[in-house]
Short mmCIF file of C-alpha atoms and ligand atoms in Angstrom, two decimals:
data_model
loop_
_atom_site.label_atom_id
_atom_site.label_comp_id
_atom_site.label_asym_id
_atom_site.label_seq_id
_atom_site.Cartn_x
_atom_site.Cartn_y
_atom_site.Cartn_z
CA MET A 1 -10.34 -18.84 -6.81
CA ARG A 2 -11.24 -15.74 -4.79
CA VAL A 3 -8.25 -13.72 -3.66
CA THR A 4 -8.23 -10.82 -1.20
CA ALA A 5 -5.11 -8.68 -1.09
CA LEU A 6 -4.01 -6.22 1.58
CA ALA A 7 -2.22 -3.45 -0.26
CA GLY A 8 -0.29 -0.21 -0.10
CA GLY A 9 1.51 1.59 -2.94
CA VAL A 10 3.98 0.61 -5.67
CA GLY A 11 4.94 -2.93 -4.56
CA ALA A 12 1.27 -3.84 -4.27
CA GLY A 13 0.45 -2.24 -7.61
CA LYS A 14 3.07 -4.28 -9.43
CA PHE A 15 2.03 -7.49 -7.71
CA LEU A 16 -1.68 -6.90 -8.43
CA ARG A 17 -1.00 -6.53 -12.14
CA GLY A 18 0.40 -10.04 -12.04
CA LEU A 19 -2.37 -11.34 -9.82
CA VAL A 20 -5.11 -10.30 -12.27
CA ARG A 21 -3.27 -12.21 -15.00
CA ALA A 22 -3.12 -15.31 -12.79
CA VAL A 23 -6.80 -15.27 -11.73
CA PRO A 24 -9.82 -13.45 -13.22
CA ALA A 25 -9.69 -9.79 -12.15
CA GLU A 26 -13.32 -10.04 -10.98
CA ASP A 27 -12.24 -12.62 -8.38
CA VAL A 28 -9.79 -10.20 -6.74
CA THR A 29 -10.66 -7.81 -3.91
CA VAL A 30 -8.04 -5.31 -2.80
CA ILE A 31 -8.19 -3.75 0.67
CA VAL A 32 -6.13 -0.58 0.51
CA ASN A 33 -4.39 1.58 3.09
CA THR A 34 -5.80 5.08 3.53
CA GLY A 35 -3.52 6.10 6.42
CA ASP A 36 -1.47 8.32 4.10
CA ASP A 37 -4.51 10.13 2.66
CA ILE A 38 -4.11 13.87 2.84
CA VAL A 39 -6.13 16.99 2.08
CA LEU A 40 -4.17 19.42 -0.10
CA HIS A 41 -5.52 22.55 -1.83
CA GLY A 42 -8.91 21.48 -0.49
CA LEU A 43 -8.68 18.15 -2.35
CA HIS A 44 -8.91 14.68 -0.82
CA VAL A 45 -5.85 12.75 -2.04
CA SER A 46 -5.76 8.97 -1.51
CA PRO A 47 -2.28 8.01 -2.74
CA ASP A 48 -2.46 4.25 -2.15
CA VAL A 49 -6.01 3.86 -3.44
CA ASP A 50 -4.96 5.79 -6.55
CA SER A 51 -1.76 3.75 -6.99
CA VAL A 52 -3.72 0.51 -6.85
CA THR A 53 -6.33 1.92 -9.27
CA TYR A 54 -3.76 3.21 -11.76
CA TRP A 55 -1.70 0.01 -11.68
CA LEU A 56 -4.77 -2.20 -12.14
CA ALA A 57 -6.03 0.07 -14.93
CA GLY A 58 -2.66 -0.16 -16.68
CA VAL A 59 -2.08 3.60 -16.60
CA ALA A 60 0.49 3.80 -13.79
CA ASP A 61 3.92 5.32 -14.33
CA ARG A 62 6.17 2.25 -14.00
CA GLU A 63 9.33 4.28 -13.42
CA ARG A 64 8.08 6.78 -10.86
CA GLY A 65 5.83 4.19 -9.21
CA TRP A 66 3.08 6.66 -8.30
CA GLY A 67 0.77 8.70 -10.50
CA MET A 68 -0.10 8.18 -14.13
CA ALA A 69 2.15 7.58 -17.13
CA GLY A 70 2.57 10.58 -19.41
CA GLU A 71 1.84 12.90 -16.51
CA THR A 72 2.71 16.61 -16.52
CA PHE A 73 3.04 18.86 -13.47
CA ARG A 74 2.12 22.33 -14.75
CA ALA A 75 -0.51 22.99 -12.08
CA ALA A 76 1.91 21.81 -9.35
CA GLU A 77 4.61 24.17 -10.66
CA LYS A 78 2.18 27.08 -10.68
CA LEU A 79 1.03 26.24 -7.14
CA ARG A 80 4.67 26.33 -6.03
CA GLU A 81 5.18 29.69 -7.75
CA LEU A 82 2.13 30.98 -5.91
CA GLY A 83 3.57 29.71 -2.64
CA ALA A 84 0.51 27.53 -2.00
CA PRO A 85 0.67 25.53 1.24
CA GLY A 86 1.09 21.85 0.41
CA SER A 87 2.73 22.53 -2.95
CA TRP A 88 5.66 20.33 -1.85
CA PHE A 89 3.41 17.40 -2.83
CA ASN A 90 3.40 16.96 -6.60
CA LEU A 91 -0.12 16.51 -7.86
CA GLY A 92 0.06 15.76 -11.58
CA ASP A 93 -2.29 17.45 -14.01
CA LEU A 94 -4.07 14.19 -14.87
CA ASP A 95 -4.01 13.02 -11.27
CA LEU A 96 -5.72 16.28 -10.26
CA ALA A 97 -8.82 15.16 -12.16
CA THR A 98 -9.08 12.13 -9.87
CA HIS A 99 -8.78 14.29 -6.74
CA LEU A 100 -11.29 16.86 -8.02
CA PHE A 101 -13.77 14.11 -8.88
CA ARG A 102 -13.27 12.35 -5.52
CA THR A 103 -13.58 15.56 -3.51
CA ASP A 104 -16.75 16.56 -5.36
CA LEU A 105 -18.44 13.20 -4.77
CA LEU A 106 -17.42 13.18 -1.09
CA ALA A 107 -18.95 16.66 -0.73
CA LEU A 108 -22.16 15.27 -2.22
CA GLY A 109 -22.26 12.82 0.69
CA MET A 110 -20.84 9.67 -0.88
CA SER A 111 -18.49 7.55 1.22
CA LEU A 112 -14.85 7.06 0.24
CA SER A 113 -15.60 3.46 -0.76
CA GLU A 114 -18.57 4.50 -2.91
CA VAL A 115 -16.43 7.14 -4.57
CA THR A 116 -13.59 4.65 -5.05
CA GLN A 117 -15.97 2.22 -6.72
CA ARG A 118 -17.11 4.98 -9.09
CA ILE A 119 -13.51 5.94 -9.92
CA THR A 120 -12.26 2.37 -10.42
CA GLU A 121 -15.25 1.60 -12.69
CA ARG A 122 -14.48 4.67 -14.80
CA PHE A 123 -10.85 3.50 -15.09
CA GLY A 124 -12.06 0.09 -16.27
CA VAL A 125 -10.79 -1.78 -13.20
CA ARG A 126 -12.65 -5.08 -12.84
CA SER A 127 -11.39 -5.97 -9.35
CA LEU A 128 -13.10 -4.61 -6.25
CA VAL A 129 -10.96 -1.92 -4.63
CA LEU A 130 -11.97 -1.22 -1.02
CA PRO A 131 -10.43 1.56 1.05
CA MET A 132 -9.72 -0.02 4.46
CA THR A 133 -12.21 2.35 6.10
CA ASP A 134 -14.49 5.26 5.26
CA ASP A 135 -13.49 6.95 8.52
CA PRO A 136 -10.56 9.35 8.88
CA VAL A 137 -7.35 7.53 9.84
CA THR A 138 -3.97 9.23 9.56
CA THR A 139 -0.52 7.73 9.91
CA ARG A 140 1.51 10.13 12.02
CA VAL A 141 5.24 10.04 12.58
CA GLN A 142 6.89 11.29 15.75
CA ALA A 143 10.45 12.22 14.94
CA VAL A 144 13.40 14.33 15.96
CA ASP A 145 15.06 16.68 13.46
CA GLU A 146 18.81 17.29 13.17
CA SER A 147 18.70 20.05 15.77
CA GLY A 148 17.04 17.72 18.26
CA SER A 149 13.55 19.28 18.06
CA SER A 150 10.55 16.98 18.32
CA LEU A 151 8.23 16.75 15.34
CA ASP A 152 4.78 15.28 14.92
CA LEU A 153 4.33 14.83 11.19
CA HIS A 154 1.71 13.59 8.77
CA PHE A 155 3.23 10.58 6.97
CA GLN A 156 3.48 12.57 3.71
CA GLU A 157 5.23 15.43 5.51
CA TYR A 158 7.79 12.94 6.86
CA TRP A 159 8.26 11.14 3.52
CA VAL A 160 7.73 13.66 0.72
CA GLN A 161 8.12 17.12 2.28
CA ARG A 162 11.10 16.31 4.52
CA GLY A 163 12.55 13.39 2.54
CA ALA A 164 12.58 10.91 5.45
CA GLN A 165 15.56 12.79 6.93
CA ASP A 166 14.31 12.86 10.53
CA GLU A 167 14.99 10.23 13.15
CA VAL A 168 11.71 8.41 13.71
CA GLN A 169 10.75 7.63 17.29
CA SER A 170 7.26 6.20 16.91
CA ILE A 171 4.40 5.82 14.51
CA ARG A 172 0.71 5.98 15.28
CA TYR A 173 -2.42 5.42 13.23
CA GLU A 174 -4.55 8.30 14.45
CA GLY A 175 -8.27 7.53 14.41
CA ALA A 176 -7.82 3.80 13.75
CA GLU A 177 -9.33 2.68 17.07
CA GLN A 178 -12.54 4.58 16.39
CA ALA A 179 -12.70 3.56 12.73
CA ALA A 180 -14.80 0.78 11.24
CA PRO A 181 -13.73 -1.35 8.30
CA SER A 182 -15.50 -0.21 5.15
CA ARG A 183 -18.40 -2.35 3.95
CA GLY A 184 -17.17 -5.55 2.37
CA VAL A 185 -13.74 -5.60 4.02
CA ILE A 186 -14.42 -8.30 6.63
CA PRO A 187 -16.50 -10.53 4.29
CA ALA A 188 -13.75 -10.25 1.64
CA ILE A 189 -11.26 -11.63 4.17
CA GLU A 190 -13.67 -14.28 5.49
CA GLU A 191 -14.69 -15.54 2.06
CA ALA A 192 -11.34 -15.51 0.26
CA ASP A 193 -9.65 -18.73 -0.76
CA VAL A 194 -6.35 -16.94 -0.34
CA VAL A 195 -5.51 -13.75 1.59
CA VAL A 196 -2.34 -12.12 0.24
CA ILE A 197 -0.30 -9.55 2.12
CA CYS A 198 1.31 -7.65 -0.73
CA PRO A 199 5.02 -6.68 -0.73
CA SER A 200 4.15 -3.27 0.70
CA ASN A 201 5.71 -1.32 3.54
CA PRO A 202 4.56 -3.25 6.64
CA VAL A 203 4.53 -0.22 8.95
CA ALA A 204 3.27 2.49 6.58
CA SER A 205 0.91 0.46 4.39
CA ILE A 206 -0.22 -2.81 5.98
CA GLY A 207 -0.02 -1.74 9.65
CA PRO A 208 -2.83 0.82 9.28
CA ILE A 209 -5.11 -1.79 7.63
CA LEU A 210 -4.47 -4.28 10.45
CA ALA A 211 -5.14 -1.54 13.01
CA ILE A 212 -8.76 -1.15 11.90
CA PRO A 213 -10.84 -2.97 14.52
CA GLY A 214 -11.77 -6.47 13.38
CA VAL A 215 -9.33 -6.72 10.48
CA ARG A 216 -6.39 -8.36 12.27
CA ALA A 217 -8.67 -10.94 13.90
CA ALA A 218 -10.37 -11.70 10.56
CA VAL A 219 -6.99 -12.27 8.88
CA ALA A 220 -5.69 -14.41 11.78
CA GLU A 221 -8.80 -16.56 11.51
CA ARG A 222 -7.89 -17.47 7.90
CA ASP A 223 -4.77 -19.23 9.13
CA GLU A 224 -3.13 -21.32 6.39
CA ARG A 225 -4.88 -19.31 3.69
CA VAL A 226 -2.75 -16.25 4.49
CA VAL A 227 0.39 -15.72 2.42
CA GLY A 228 2.76 -12.78 2.39
CA VAL A 229 5.55 -11.58 0.10
CA SER A 230 8.58 -9.91 1.64
CA PRO A 231 8.96 -6.24 0.66
CA ILE A 232 12.59 -6.48 1.76
CA VAL A 233 15.11 -7.80 -0.77
CA GLY A 234 18.81 -8.08 0.01
CA GLY A 235 18.40 -6.23 3.31
CA ALA A 236 16.59 -3.16 1.91
CA PRO A 237 13.25 -2.17 0.46
CA LEU A 238 13.21 -1.86 -3.34
CA ARG A 239 11.59 1.56 -2.85
CA GLY A 240 10.38 3.66 0.03
CA MET A 241 11.42 3.94 3.65
CA ALA A 242 10.60 0.59 5.24
CA ASP A 243 14.26 0.35 6.33
CA LYS A 244 13.72 3.44 8.50
CA LEU A 245 10.34 2.41 9.93
CA LEU A 246 10.82 -1.32 10.66
CA PRO A 247 13.49 -0.76 13.36
CA VAL A 248 11.08 1.65 15.09
CA VAL A 249 8.69 -1.27 15.65
CA GLY A 250 11.55 -3.58 16.66
CA VAL A 251 11.81 -5.55 13.41
CA ASP A 252 15.13 -6.17 11.64
CA VAL A 253 15.37 -5.12 8.00
CA ASP A 254 15.74 -8.52 6.38
CA ALA A 255 13.41 -10.71 4.36
CA ALA A 256 13.00 -13.32 7.12
CA ALA A 257 12.68 -10.99 10.11
CA VAL A 258 10.03 -8.90 8.42
CA ALA A 259 7.70 -11.93 8.60
CA THR A 260 7.71 -11.47 12.39
CA TYR A 261 5.82 -8.19 11.91
CA TYR A 262 2.96 -10.47 10.83
CA ASP A 263 3.40 -12.89 13.72
CA GLY A 264 0.30 -15.07 14.09
CA LEU A 265 -1.03 -13.83 10.75
CA VAL A 266 1.05 -15.19 7.87
CA HIS A 267 1.20 -18.92 7.34
CA ARG A 268 3.27 -18.83 4.14
CA TRP A 269 6.02 -16.30 3.47
CA VAL A 270 7.83 -15.74 0.19
CA ILE A 271 11.31 -14.25 0.06
CA ASP A 272 13.40 -13.26 -2.94
CA ARG A 273 15.96 -15.56 -4.59
CA ARG A 274 18.69 -13.13 -3.54
CA ASP A 275 17.82 -13.98 0.06
CA THR A 276 17.95 -17.76 -0.38
CA ASP A 277 20.48 -17.89 2.49
CA LEU A 278 17.63 -16.76 4.77
CA LEU A 279 15.31 -19.62 3.78
CA GLU A 280 16.20 -21.81 6.74
CA ARG A 281 15.62 -18.98 9.20
CA THR A 282 12.35 -18.07 7.45
CA ALA A 283 11.19 -21.67 7.84
CA GLU A 284 11.75 -21.35 11.60
CA LEU A 285 9.49 -18.29 11.72
CA VAL A 286 6.57 -19.38 9.50
CA PRO A 287 5.01 -22.78 8.76
CA VAL A 288 5.70 -22.57 5.00
CA ALA A 289 8.62 -20.64 3.49
CA GLY A 290 9.11 -20.09 -0.23
CA VAL A 291 11.70 -18.51 -2.51
CA PHE A 292 10.97 -16.84 -5.83
CA ASP A 293 11.97 -13.90 -7.99
CA THR A 294 10.00 -11.08 -6.30
CA VAL A 295 11.46 -8.16 -8.27
CA MET A 296 8.60 -7.44 -10.67
CA ASP A 297 10.17 -5.54 -13.60
CA THR A 298 7.45 -6.74 -15.94
CA ASP A 299 3.85 -7.92 -15.70
CA SER A 300 4.92 -11.45 -16.71
CA ARG A 301 7.35 -11.59 -13.79
CA ALA A 302 4.60 -10.34 -11.50
CA GLU A 303 2.25 -13.00 -12.90
CA ALA A 304 4.83 -15.73 -12.29
CA LEU A 305 5.22 -14.52 -8.69
CA ALA A 306 1.43 -14.37 -8.20
CA ARG A 307 1.06 -17.95 -9.47
CA TYR A 308 3.84 -19.11 -7.14
CA VAL A 309 2.25 -17.31 -4.18
CA LEU A 310 -1.17 -18.85 -4.84
CA ASP A 311 0.25 -22.38 -5.31
CA LEU A 312 2.67 -22.39 -2.36
CA HIS A 313 1.64 -24.94 0.26
N1 LIG B 1 5.77 10.66 -3.66
C1 LIG B 1 6.85 11.45 -3.66
O1 LIG B 1 7.93 11.01 -3.30
N2 LIG B 1 6.74 12.77 -4.03
C2 LIG B 1 5.59 13.33 -4.45
O2 LIG B 1 5.52 14.52 -4.75
C3 LIG B 1 4.44 12.46 -4.51
C4 LIG B 1 3.21 12.93 -4.98
C5 LIG B 1 2.15 12.02 -5.09
C6 LIG B 1 0.93 12.44 -5.63
C7 LIG B 1 -0.12 11.57 -5.75
C8 LIG B 1 0.03 10.24 -5.31
O3 LIG B 1 -1.01 9.39 -5.44
C9 LIG B 1 1.22 9.81 -4.76
C10 LIG B 1 2.29 10.68 -4.65
N3 LIG B 1 3.51 10.25 -4.12
C11 LIG B 1 4.59 11.11 -4.09
C12 LIG B 1 3.66 8.90 -3.58
C13 LIG B 1 3.26 8.83 -2.09
O4 LIG B 1 3.82 9.85 -1.35
C14 LIG B 1 3.77 7.60 -1.31
O5 LIG B 1 4.75 6.89 -1.95
C15 LIG B 1 2.66 6.74 -0.85
O6 LIG B 1 1.74 7.46 -0.08
C16 LIG B 1 3.16 5.53 -0.04
O7 LIG B 1 2.54 4.45 -0.54
#
């Protein structure tokens, strides 16, 4: 069974670890958000691509969610001491190797997807990891700070530097309209037996992927083969800031309502057991509604969820 997953950060990483236990890893293609990529200290950082890579390679830090297990931050501390711009973003010492390698290969003229393939291979990842595009796309957040001043922030400035403290007014995916899906993205959607929308932040992680010309239409075309897992459990995201961004796009922060963000795209929608009271409402919004334990503390729980998602009809 060929599975194509649309993915962002931690929630996707956890789910994908289960997915590659449920089906052969070689049969999985992951299309990953690059809207929160950022250049820091001259290095190209692709947080979601790296999260997916580290989770699939089994080297992710389960607690922190991002970066590698056993990470140290000596270089980041020194950069802060030096007052380096961008030192508010913690690049781990091991993680730095990935960014140095990526930046070097990009400078040699390789595309982001070629570089990603090289990196995932070196990490022993057997699934195909495709950045959504090789073109520059940046998620930008228009917000107002506590003094009422308008801000136009890179997503990482909003989330990491400023701690999601500002009132968000709108979100845009800069460059998306001019971007092309990276090679393999559209065929991976067209040829999949199942297209999974991972339990990632809809606005920050999946929205940018769907904004790449051709992607939304390709997913919509797959109709009953498209299944999504709610990233909202008990009225809040398990991690991250989806609760702050969903209202900005007019979507309520609950497991059923969040399916409406994917209106016309998801055929089957899985909510968490804790939200069983929302099952009836979910069934009014999507053709097939399912309930399962979506909190993936372990790989076996993630595998059980992946099997449920693939079998739901
Ligand atoms: N998230 C943080 O909250 N603080 C950080 O300093 C931070 C550094 C970081 C470095 C590399 C990386 O791949 C991810 C990192 N993240 C950090 C996570 C990241 O900001 C977001 O959670 C994702 O971009 C959203 O999926």
